[in-house]
CSV table of C-alpha atoms and ligand atoms in Angstrom, one decimal:
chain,number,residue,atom,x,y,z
A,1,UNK,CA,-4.7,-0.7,-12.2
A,2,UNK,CA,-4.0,-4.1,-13.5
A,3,UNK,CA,-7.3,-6.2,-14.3
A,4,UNK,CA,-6.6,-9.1,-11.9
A,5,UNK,CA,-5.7,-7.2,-9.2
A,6,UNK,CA,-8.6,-5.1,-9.2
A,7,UNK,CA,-11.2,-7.9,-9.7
A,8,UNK,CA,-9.1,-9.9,-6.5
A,9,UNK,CA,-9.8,-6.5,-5.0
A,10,UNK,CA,-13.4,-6.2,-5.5
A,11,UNK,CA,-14.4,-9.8,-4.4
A,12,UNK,CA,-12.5,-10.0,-1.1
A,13,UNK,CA,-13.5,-6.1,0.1
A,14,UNK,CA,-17.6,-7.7,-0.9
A,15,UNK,CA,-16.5,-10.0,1.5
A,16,UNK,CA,-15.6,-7.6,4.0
A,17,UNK,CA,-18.2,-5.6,3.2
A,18,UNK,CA,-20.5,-8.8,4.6
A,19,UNK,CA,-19.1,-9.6,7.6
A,20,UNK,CA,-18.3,-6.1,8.9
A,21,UNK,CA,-22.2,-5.1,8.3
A,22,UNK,CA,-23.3,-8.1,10.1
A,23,UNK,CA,-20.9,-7.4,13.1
A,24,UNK,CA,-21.6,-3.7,13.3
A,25,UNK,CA,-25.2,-4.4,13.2
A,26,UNK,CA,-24.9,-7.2,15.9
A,27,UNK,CA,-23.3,-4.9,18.5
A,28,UNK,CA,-25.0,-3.6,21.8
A,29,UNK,CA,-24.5,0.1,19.9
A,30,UNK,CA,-25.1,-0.6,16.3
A,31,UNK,CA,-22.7,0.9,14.3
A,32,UNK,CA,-22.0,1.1,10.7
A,33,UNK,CA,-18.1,2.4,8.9
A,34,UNK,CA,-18.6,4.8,7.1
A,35,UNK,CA,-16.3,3.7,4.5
A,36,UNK,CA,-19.2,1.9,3.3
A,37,UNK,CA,-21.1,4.6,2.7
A,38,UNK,CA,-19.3,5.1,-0.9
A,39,UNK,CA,-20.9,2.2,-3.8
A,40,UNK,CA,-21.9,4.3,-6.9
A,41,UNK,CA,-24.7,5.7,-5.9
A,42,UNK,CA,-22.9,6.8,-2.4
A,43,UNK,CA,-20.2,8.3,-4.4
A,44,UNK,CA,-22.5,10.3,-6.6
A,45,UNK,CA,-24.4,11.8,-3.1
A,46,UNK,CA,-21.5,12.6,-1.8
A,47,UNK,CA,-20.4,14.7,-5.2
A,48,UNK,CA,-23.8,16.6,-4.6
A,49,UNK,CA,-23.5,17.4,-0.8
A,50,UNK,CA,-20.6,18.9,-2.1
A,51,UNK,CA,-22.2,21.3,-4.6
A,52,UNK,CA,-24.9,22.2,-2.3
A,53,UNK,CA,-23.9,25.9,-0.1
A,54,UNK,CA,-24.3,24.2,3.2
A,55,UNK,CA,-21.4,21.6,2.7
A,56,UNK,CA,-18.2,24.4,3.0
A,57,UNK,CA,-15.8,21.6,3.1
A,58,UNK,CA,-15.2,20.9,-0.3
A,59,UNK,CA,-15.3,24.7,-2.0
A,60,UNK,CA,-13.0,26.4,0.7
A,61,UNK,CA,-10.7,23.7,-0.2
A,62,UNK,CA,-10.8,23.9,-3.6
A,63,UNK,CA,-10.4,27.3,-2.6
A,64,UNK,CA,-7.1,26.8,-0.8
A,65,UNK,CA,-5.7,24.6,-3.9
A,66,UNK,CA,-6.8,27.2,-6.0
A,67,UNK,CA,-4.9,30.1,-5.0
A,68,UNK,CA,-2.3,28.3,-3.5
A,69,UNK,CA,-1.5,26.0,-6.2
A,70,UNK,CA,2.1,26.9,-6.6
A,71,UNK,CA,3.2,26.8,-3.1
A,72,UNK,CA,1.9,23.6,-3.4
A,73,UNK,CA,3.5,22.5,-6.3
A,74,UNK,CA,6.8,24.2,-5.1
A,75,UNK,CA,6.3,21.4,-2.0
A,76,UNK,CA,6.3,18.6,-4.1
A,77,UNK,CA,9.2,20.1,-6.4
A,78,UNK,CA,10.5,18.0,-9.7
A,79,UNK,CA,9.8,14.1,-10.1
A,80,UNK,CA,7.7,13.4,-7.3
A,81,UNK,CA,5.3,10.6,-6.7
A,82,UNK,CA,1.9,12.2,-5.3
A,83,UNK,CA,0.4,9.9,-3.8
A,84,UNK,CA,-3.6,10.0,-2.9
A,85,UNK,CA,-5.7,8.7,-0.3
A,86,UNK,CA,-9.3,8.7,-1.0
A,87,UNK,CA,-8.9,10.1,-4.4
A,88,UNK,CA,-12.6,10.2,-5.4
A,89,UNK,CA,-13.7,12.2,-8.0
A,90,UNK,CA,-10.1,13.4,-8.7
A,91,UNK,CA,-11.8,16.8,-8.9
A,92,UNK,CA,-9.2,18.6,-6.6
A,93,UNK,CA,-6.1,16.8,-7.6
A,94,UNK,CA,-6.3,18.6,-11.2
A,95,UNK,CA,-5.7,22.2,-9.4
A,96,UNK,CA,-2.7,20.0,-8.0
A,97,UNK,CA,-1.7,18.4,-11.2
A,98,UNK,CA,-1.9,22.1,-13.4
A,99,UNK,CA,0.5,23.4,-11.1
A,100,UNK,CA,3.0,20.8,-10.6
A,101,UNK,CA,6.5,20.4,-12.5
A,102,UNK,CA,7.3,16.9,-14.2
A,103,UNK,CA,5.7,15.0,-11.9
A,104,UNK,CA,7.2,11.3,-11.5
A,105,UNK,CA,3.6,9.8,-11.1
A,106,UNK,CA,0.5,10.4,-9.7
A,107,UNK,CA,-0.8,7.2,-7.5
A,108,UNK,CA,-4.5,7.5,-6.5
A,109,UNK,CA,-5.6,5.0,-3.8
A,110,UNK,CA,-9.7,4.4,-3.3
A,111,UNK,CA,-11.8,2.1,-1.9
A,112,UNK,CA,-14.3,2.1,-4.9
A,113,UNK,CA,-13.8,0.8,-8.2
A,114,UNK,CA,-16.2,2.8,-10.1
A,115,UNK,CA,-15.2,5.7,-8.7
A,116,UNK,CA,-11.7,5.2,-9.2
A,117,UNK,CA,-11.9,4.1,-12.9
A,118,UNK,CA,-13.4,6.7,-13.7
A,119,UNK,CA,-11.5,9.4,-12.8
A,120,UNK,CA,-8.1,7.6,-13.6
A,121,UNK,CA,-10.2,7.8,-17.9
A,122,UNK,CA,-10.5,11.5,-17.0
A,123,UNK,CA,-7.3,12.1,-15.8
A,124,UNK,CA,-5.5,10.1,-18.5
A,125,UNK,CA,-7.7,12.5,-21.2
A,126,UNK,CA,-6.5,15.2,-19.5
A,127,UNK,CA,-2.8,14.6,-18.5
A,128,UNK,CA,-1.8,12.4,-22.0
A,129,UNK,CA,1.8,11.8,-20.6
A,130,UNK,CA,1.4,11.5,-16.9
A,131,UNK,CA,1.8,8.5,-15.5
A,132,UNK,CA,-0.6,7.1,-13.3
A,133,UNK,CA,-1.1,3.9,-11.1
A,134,UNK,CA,-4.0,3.6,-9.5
A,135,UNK,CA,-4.6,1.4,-6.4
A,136,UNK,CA,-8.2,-0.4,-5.5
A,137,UNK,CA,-7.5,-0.5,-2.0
A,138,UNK,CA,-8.8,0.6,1.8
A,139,UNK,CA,-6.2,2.4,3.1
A,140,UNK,CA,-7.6,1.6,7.0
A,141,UNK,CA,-5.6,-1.6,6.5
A,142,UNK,CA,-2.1,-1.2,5.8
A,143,UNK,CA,-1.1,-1.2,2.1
A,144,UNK,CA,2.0,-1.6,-0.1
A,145,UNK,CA,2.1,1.0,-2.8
A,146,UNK,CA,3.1,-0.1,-6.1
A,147,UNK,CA,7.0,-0.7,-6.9
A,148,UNK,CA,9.3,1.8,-7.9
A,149,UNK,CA,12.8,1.4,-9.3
A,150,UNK,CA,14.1,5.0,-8.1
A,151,UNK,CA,14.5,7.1,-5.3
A,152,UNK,CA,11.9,10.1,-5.9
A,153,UNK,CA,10.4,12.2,-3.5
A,154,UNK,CA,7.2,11.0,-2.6
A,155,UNK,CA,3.9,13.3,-0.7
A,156,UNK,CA,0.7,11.6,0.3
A,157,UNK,CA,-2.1,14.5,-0.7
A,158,UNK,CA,-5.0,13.5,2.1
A,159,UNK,CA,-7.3,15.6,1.5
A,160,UNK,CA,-11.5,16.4,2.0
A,161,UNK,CA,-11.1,15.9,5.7
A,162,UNK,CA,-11.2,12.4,5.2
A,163,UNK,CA,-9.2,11.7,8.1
A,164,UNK,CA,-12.0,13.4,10.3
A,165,UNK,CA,-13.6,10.0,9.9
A,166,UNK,CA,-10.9,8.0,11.9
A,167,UNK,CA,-11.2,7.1,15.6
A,168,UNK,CA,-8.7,9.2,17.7
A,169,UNK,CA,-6.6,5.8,17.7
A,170,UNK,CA,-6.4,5.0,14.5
A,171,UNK,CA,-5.8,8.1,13.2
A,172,UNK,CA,-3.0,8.0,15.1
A,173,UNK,CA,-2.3,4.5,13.7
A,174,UNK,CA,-3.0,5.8,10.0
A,175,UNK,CA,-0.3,8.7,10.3
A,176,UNK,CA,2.4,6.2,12.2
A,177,UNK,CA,2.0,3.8,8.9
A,178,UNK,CA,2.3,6.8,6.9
A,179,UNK,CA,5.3,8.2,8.1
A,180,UNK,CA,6.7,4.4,7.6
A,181,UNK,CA,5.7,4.7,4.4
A,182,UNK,CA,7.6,7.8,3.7
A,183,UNK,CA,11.5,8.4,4.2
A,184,UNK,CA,13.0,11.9,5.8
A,185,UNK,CA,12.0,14.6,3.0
A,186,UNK,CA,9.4,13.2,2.0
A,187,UNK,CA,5.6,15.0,3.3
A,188,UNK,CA,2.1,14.7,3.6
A,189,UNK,CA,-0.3,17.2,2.4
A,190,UNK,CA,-3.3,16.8,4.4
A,191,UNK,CA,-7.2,19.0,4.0
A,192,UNK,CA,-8.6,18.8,8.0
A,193,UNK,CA,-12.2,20.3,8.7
A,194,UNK,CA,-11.4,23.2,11.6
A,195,UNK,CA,-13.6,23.4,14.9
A,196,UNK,CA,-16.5,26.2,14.3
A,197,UNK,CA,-19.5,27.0,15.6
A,198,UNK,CA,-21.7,24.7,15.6
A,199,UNK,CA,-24.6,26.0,13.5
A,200,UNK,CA,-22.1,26.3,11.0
A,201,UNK,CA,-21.8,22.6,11.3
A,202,UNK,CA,-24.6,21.5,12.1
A,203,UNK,CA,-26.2,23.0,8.6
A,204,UNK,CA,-23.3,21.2,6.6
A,205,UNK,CA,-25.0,17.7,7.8
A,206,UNK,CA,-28.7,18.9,7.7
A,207,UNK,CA,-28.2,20.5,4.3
A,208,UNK,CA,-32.1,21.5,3.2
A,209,UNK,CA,-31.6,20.2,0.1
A,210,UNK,CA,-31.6,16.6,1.6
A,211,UNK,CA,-28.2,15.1,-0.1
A,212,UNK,CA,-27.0,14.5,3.8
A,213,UNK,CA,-30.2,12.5,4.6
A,214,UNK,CA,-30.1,10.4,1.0
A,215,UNK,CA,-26.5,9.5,1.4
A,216,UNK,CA,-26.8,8.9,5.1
A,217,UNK,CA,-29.5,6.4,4.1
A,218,UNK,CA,-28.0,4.8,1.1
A,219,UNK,CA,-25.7,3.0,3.5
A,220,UNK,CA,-29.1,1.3,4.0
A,221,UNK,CA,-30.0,1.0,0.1
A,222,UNK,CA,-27.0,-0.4,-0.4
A,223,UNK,CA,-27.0,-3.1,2.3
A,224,UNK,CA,-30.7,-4.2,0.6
A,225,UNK,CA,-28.9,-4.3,-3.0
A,226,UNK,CA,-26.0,-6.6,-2.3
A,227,UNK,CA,-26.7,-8.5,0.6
A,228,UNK,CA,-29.8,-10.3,1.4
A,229,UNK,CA,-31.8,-7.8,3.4
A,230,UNK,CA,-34.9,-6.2,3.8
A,231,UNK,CA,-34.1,-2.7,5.6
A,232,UNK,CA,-37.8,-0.5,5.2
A,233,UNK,CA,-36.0,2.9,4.2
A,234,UNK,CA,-38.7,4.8,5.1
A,235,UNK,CA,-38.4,4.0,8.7
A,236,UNK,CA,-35.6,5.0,9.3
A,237,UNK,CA,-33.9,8.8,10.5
A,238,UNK,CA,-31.2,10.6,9.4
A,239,UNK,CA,-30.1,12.2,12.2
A,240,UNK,CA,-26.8,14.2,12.6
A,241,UNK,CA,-25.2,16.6,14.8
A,242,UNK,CA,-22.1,18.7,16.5
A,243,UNK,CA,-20.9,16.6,19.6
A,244,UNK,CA,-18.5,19.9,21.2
A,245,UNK,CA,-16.6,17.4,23.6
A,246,UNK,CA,-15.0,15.5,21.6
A,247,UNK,CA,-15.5,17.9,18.6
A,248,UNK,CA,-17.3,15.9,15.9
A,249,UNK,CA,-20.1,15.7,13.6
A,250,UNK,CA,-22.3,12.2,14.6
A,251,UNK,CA,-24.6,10.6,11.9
A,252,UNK,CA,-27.1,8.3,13.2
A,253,UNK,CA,-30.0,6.8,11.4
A,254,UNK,CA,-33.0,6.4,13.6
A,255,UNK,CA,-35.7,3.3,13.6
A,256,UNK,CA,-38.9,5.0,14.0
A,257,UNK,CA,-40.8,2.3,15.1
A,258,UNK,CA,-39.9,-1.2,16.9
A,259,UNK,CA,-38.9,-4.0,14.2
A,260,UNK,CA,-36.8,-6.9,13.0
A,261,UNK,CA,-34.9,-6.0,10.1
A,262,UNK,CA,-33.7,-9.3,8.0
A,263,UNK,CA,-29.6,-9.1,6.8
A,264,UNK,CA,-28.5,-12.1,5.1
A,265,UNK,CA,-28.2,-14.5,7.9
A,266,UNK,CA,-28.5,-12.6,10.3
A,267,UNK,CA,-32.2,-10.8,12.2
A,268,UNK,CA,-31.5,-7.8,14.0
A,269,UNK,CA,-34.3,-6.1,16.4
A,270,UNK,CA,-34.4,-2.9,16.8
A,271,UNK,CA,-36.1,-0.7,19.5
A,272,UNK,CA,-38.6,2.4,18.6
A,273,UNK,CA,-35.9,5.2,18.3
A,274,UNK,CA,-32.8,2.8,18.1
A,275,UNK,CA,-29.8,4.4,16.6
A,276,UNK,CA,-27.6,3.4,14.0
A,277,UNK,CA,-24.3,5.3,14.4
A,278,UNK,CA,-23.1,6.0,10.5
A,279,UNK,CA,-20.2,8.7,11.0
A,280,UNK,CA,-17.8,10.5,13.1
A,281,UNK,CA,-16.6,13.5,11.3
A,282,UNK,CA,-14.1,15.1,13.7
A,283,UNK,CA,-12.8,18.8,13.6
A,284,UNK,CA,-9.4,20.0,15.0
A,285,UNK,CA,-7.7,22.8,15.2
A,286,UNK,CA,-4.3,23.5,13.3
A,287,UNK,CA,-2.6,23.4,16.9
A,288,UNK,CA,-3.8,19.9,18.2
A,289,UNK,CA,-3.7,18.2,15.0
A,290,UNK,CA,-0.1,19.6,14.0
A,291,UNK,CA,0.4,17.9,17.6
A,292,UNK,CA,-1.4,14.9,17.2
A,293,UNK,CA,1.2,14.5,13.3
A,294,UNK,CA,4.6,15.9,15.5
A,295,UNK,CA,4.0,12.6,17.9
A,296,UNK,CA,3.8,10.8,14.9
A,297,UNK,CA,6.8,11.5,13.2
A,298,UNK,CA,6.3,14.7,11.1
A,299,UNK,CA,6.9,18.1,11.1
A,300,UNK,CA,4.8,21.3,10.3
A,301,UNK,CA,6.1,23.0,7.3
A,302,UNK,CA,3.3,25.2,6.3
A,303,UNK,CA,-0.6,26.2,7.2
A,304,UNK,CA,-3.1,27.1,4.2
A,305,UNK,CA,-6.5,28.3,5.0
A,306,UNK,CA,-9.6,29.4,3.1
A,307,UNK,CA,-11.0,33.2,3.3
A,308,UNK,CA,-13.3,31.8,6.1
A,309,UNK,CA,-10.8,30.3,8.2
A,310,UNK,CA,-13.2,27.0,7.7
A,311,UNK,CA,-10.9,24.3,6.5
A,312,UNK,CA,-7.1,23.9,6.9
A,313,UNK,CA,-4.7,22.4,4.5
A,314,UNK,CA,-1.1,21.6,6.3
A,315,UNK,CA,2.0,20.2,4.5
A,316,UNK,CA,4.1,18.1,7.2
A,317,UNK,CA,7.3,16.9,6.7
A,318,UNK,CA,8.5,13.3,7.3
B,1,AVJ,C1,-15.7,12.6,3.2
B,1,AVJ,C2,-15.5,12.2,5.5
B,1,AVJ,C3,-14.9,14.3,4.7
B,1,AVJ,O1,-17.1,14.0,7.1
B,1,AVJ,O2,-17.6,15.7,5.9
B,1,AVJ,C4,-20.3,14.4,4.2
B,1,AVJ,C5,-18.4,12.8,4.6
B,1,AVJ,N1,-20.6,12.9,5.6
B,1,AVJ,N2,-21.5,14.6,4.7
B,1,AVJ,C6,-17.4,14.6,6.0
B,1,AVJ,C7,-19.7,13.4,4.8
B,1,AVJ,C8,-21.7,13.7,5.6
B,1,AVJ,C9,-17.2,13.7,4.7
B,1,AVJ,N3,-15.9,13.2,4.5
């Protein structure tokens, strides 16, 4: 990650940050992306949601990664660029990394900064001689990934269910772009969240410890940190749920009470028991979504799942 082009990075996604607040706010349904759920403090809720027992997502994957490391690695074969989406901690790519053969790079794509520079100085303690080029970026938007002279075999690693957080559309959109990205050979290792029952669900987005709630609400902290606005945290809800219809988790936060909440520029009412709608975390199962990739332009190569039969990791081919 080059200093300019991070710094360029930061400034115009604050930017964004602004005006897509201000417009999700002003809407008839107020809404909120959850992309914006992840500043510092975000990202280190998120890493404890994970940790707690009611949030299966992220230990039945690491599961998967764990004892299937070396079919994985096998996938991506000699020289490859692994590309990640979403990278995160960088927690789960290691399980990747320890198992792959001379890998040609490893290129790990996040929205945030912090969160990115940090794990790139952890990786680069850890794996002295691979090389790594990181990427500032929101892959929602189309990206360009960094340059290379050669021809290797490239996989996007997606992984976390992350993609349970796009719109029917544009996931549809995101794995179109992605396959444009790729040329025939190269794949897409991809972590989806299964459809369950619904307690099951419901208690990964109510977990009792409260993580869920605090990093629901932090969208609101952070709002009052780095824009001009007054949102009183303690009126508002989490509140979050299993919607079976169109199979996904909804995060809301609640206004308890009638008020005008102050955002930079802009004053926006809301009503006793006025939602804002945070998240959509969809579930699939391994049929639709290896449906859903087939119209876009891959091809089902192999099915991983945890001892629970919770999560799904699928490798596709381009
Ligand atoms: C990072 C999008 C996979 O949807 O489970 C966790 C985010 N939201 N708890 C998910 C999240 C509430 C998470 N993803």
């Amino acid at each position: 990650m080059t200093k300019e082009a991070s710094v360029e990075n930061i400034q115009s996604a604050a930017a964004t940050f602004q005006e897509e607040v201000i417009t999700g706010l002003q809407e008839r349904k107020k809404r909120l992306s959850p992309k914006h759920f992840y500043d510092a403090q975000g990202a280190y809720l998120f890493d404890q949601i994970t940790e707690t027992d009611d949030y299966y997502l992220t230990s039945a994957e690491l599961e998967i990664l764990q004892h299937h490391g070396g079919d994985i690695a096998e996938k991506l074969g000699e020289h490859c660029r692994f590309i990640e989406f979403g990278s995160g901690s960088g927690m789960k790519t290691k399980y990747v990394l320890d198992e792959a053969y001379n890998l040609h790079s490893y290129v790990p794509i996040d929205i945030s900064a912090p969160y990115l520079s940090q794990s790139i100085k952890e990786l680069k303690q850890d794996y002295p001689t691979l090389t790594i080029e990181g990427m500032c970026a929101d892959f929602t938007t189309p990206i360009s990934l960094p340059e290379s002279a050669g021809h290797e075999k490239k996989v996007v690693f997606f992984p976390g269910s992350s993609f349970g957080n796009f719109e029917p559309m544009e996931g549809e959109l995101f794995l179109k772009r992605t396959a444009a990205m790729l040329e025939k050979g190269d794949g897409l290792l991809i972590g989806i969240d299964l459809v369950k029952n619904p307690d099951i669900l419901h208690a990964a987005y109510n977990d009792t410890q409260g993580y869920t709630a605090a990093f629901n609400k932090n969208i609101l902290e952070r709002i009052n940190r780095e824009m001009d606005a007054d949102f009183d945290l303690a009126s508002f809800e989490h509140y979050a749920f299993y919607q079976p219809i169109e199979k996904r988790i909804e995060m809301h936060l609640i206004s308890q009470v009638e008020q005008t909440v102050q955002v930079g520029p802009a004053s926006i009412p809301f009503k006793e028991g006025e939602s804002i709608h945070t998240e959509n975390s969809y579930k699939f199962t391994v049929h639709d979504f290896t449906v859903l990739a087939a119209k876009c332009g891959f091809t089902r190569d192999k099915v991983w799942l945890d001892t629970n039969q919770h999560v799904a990791l699928l490798y596709f081919e381009r």
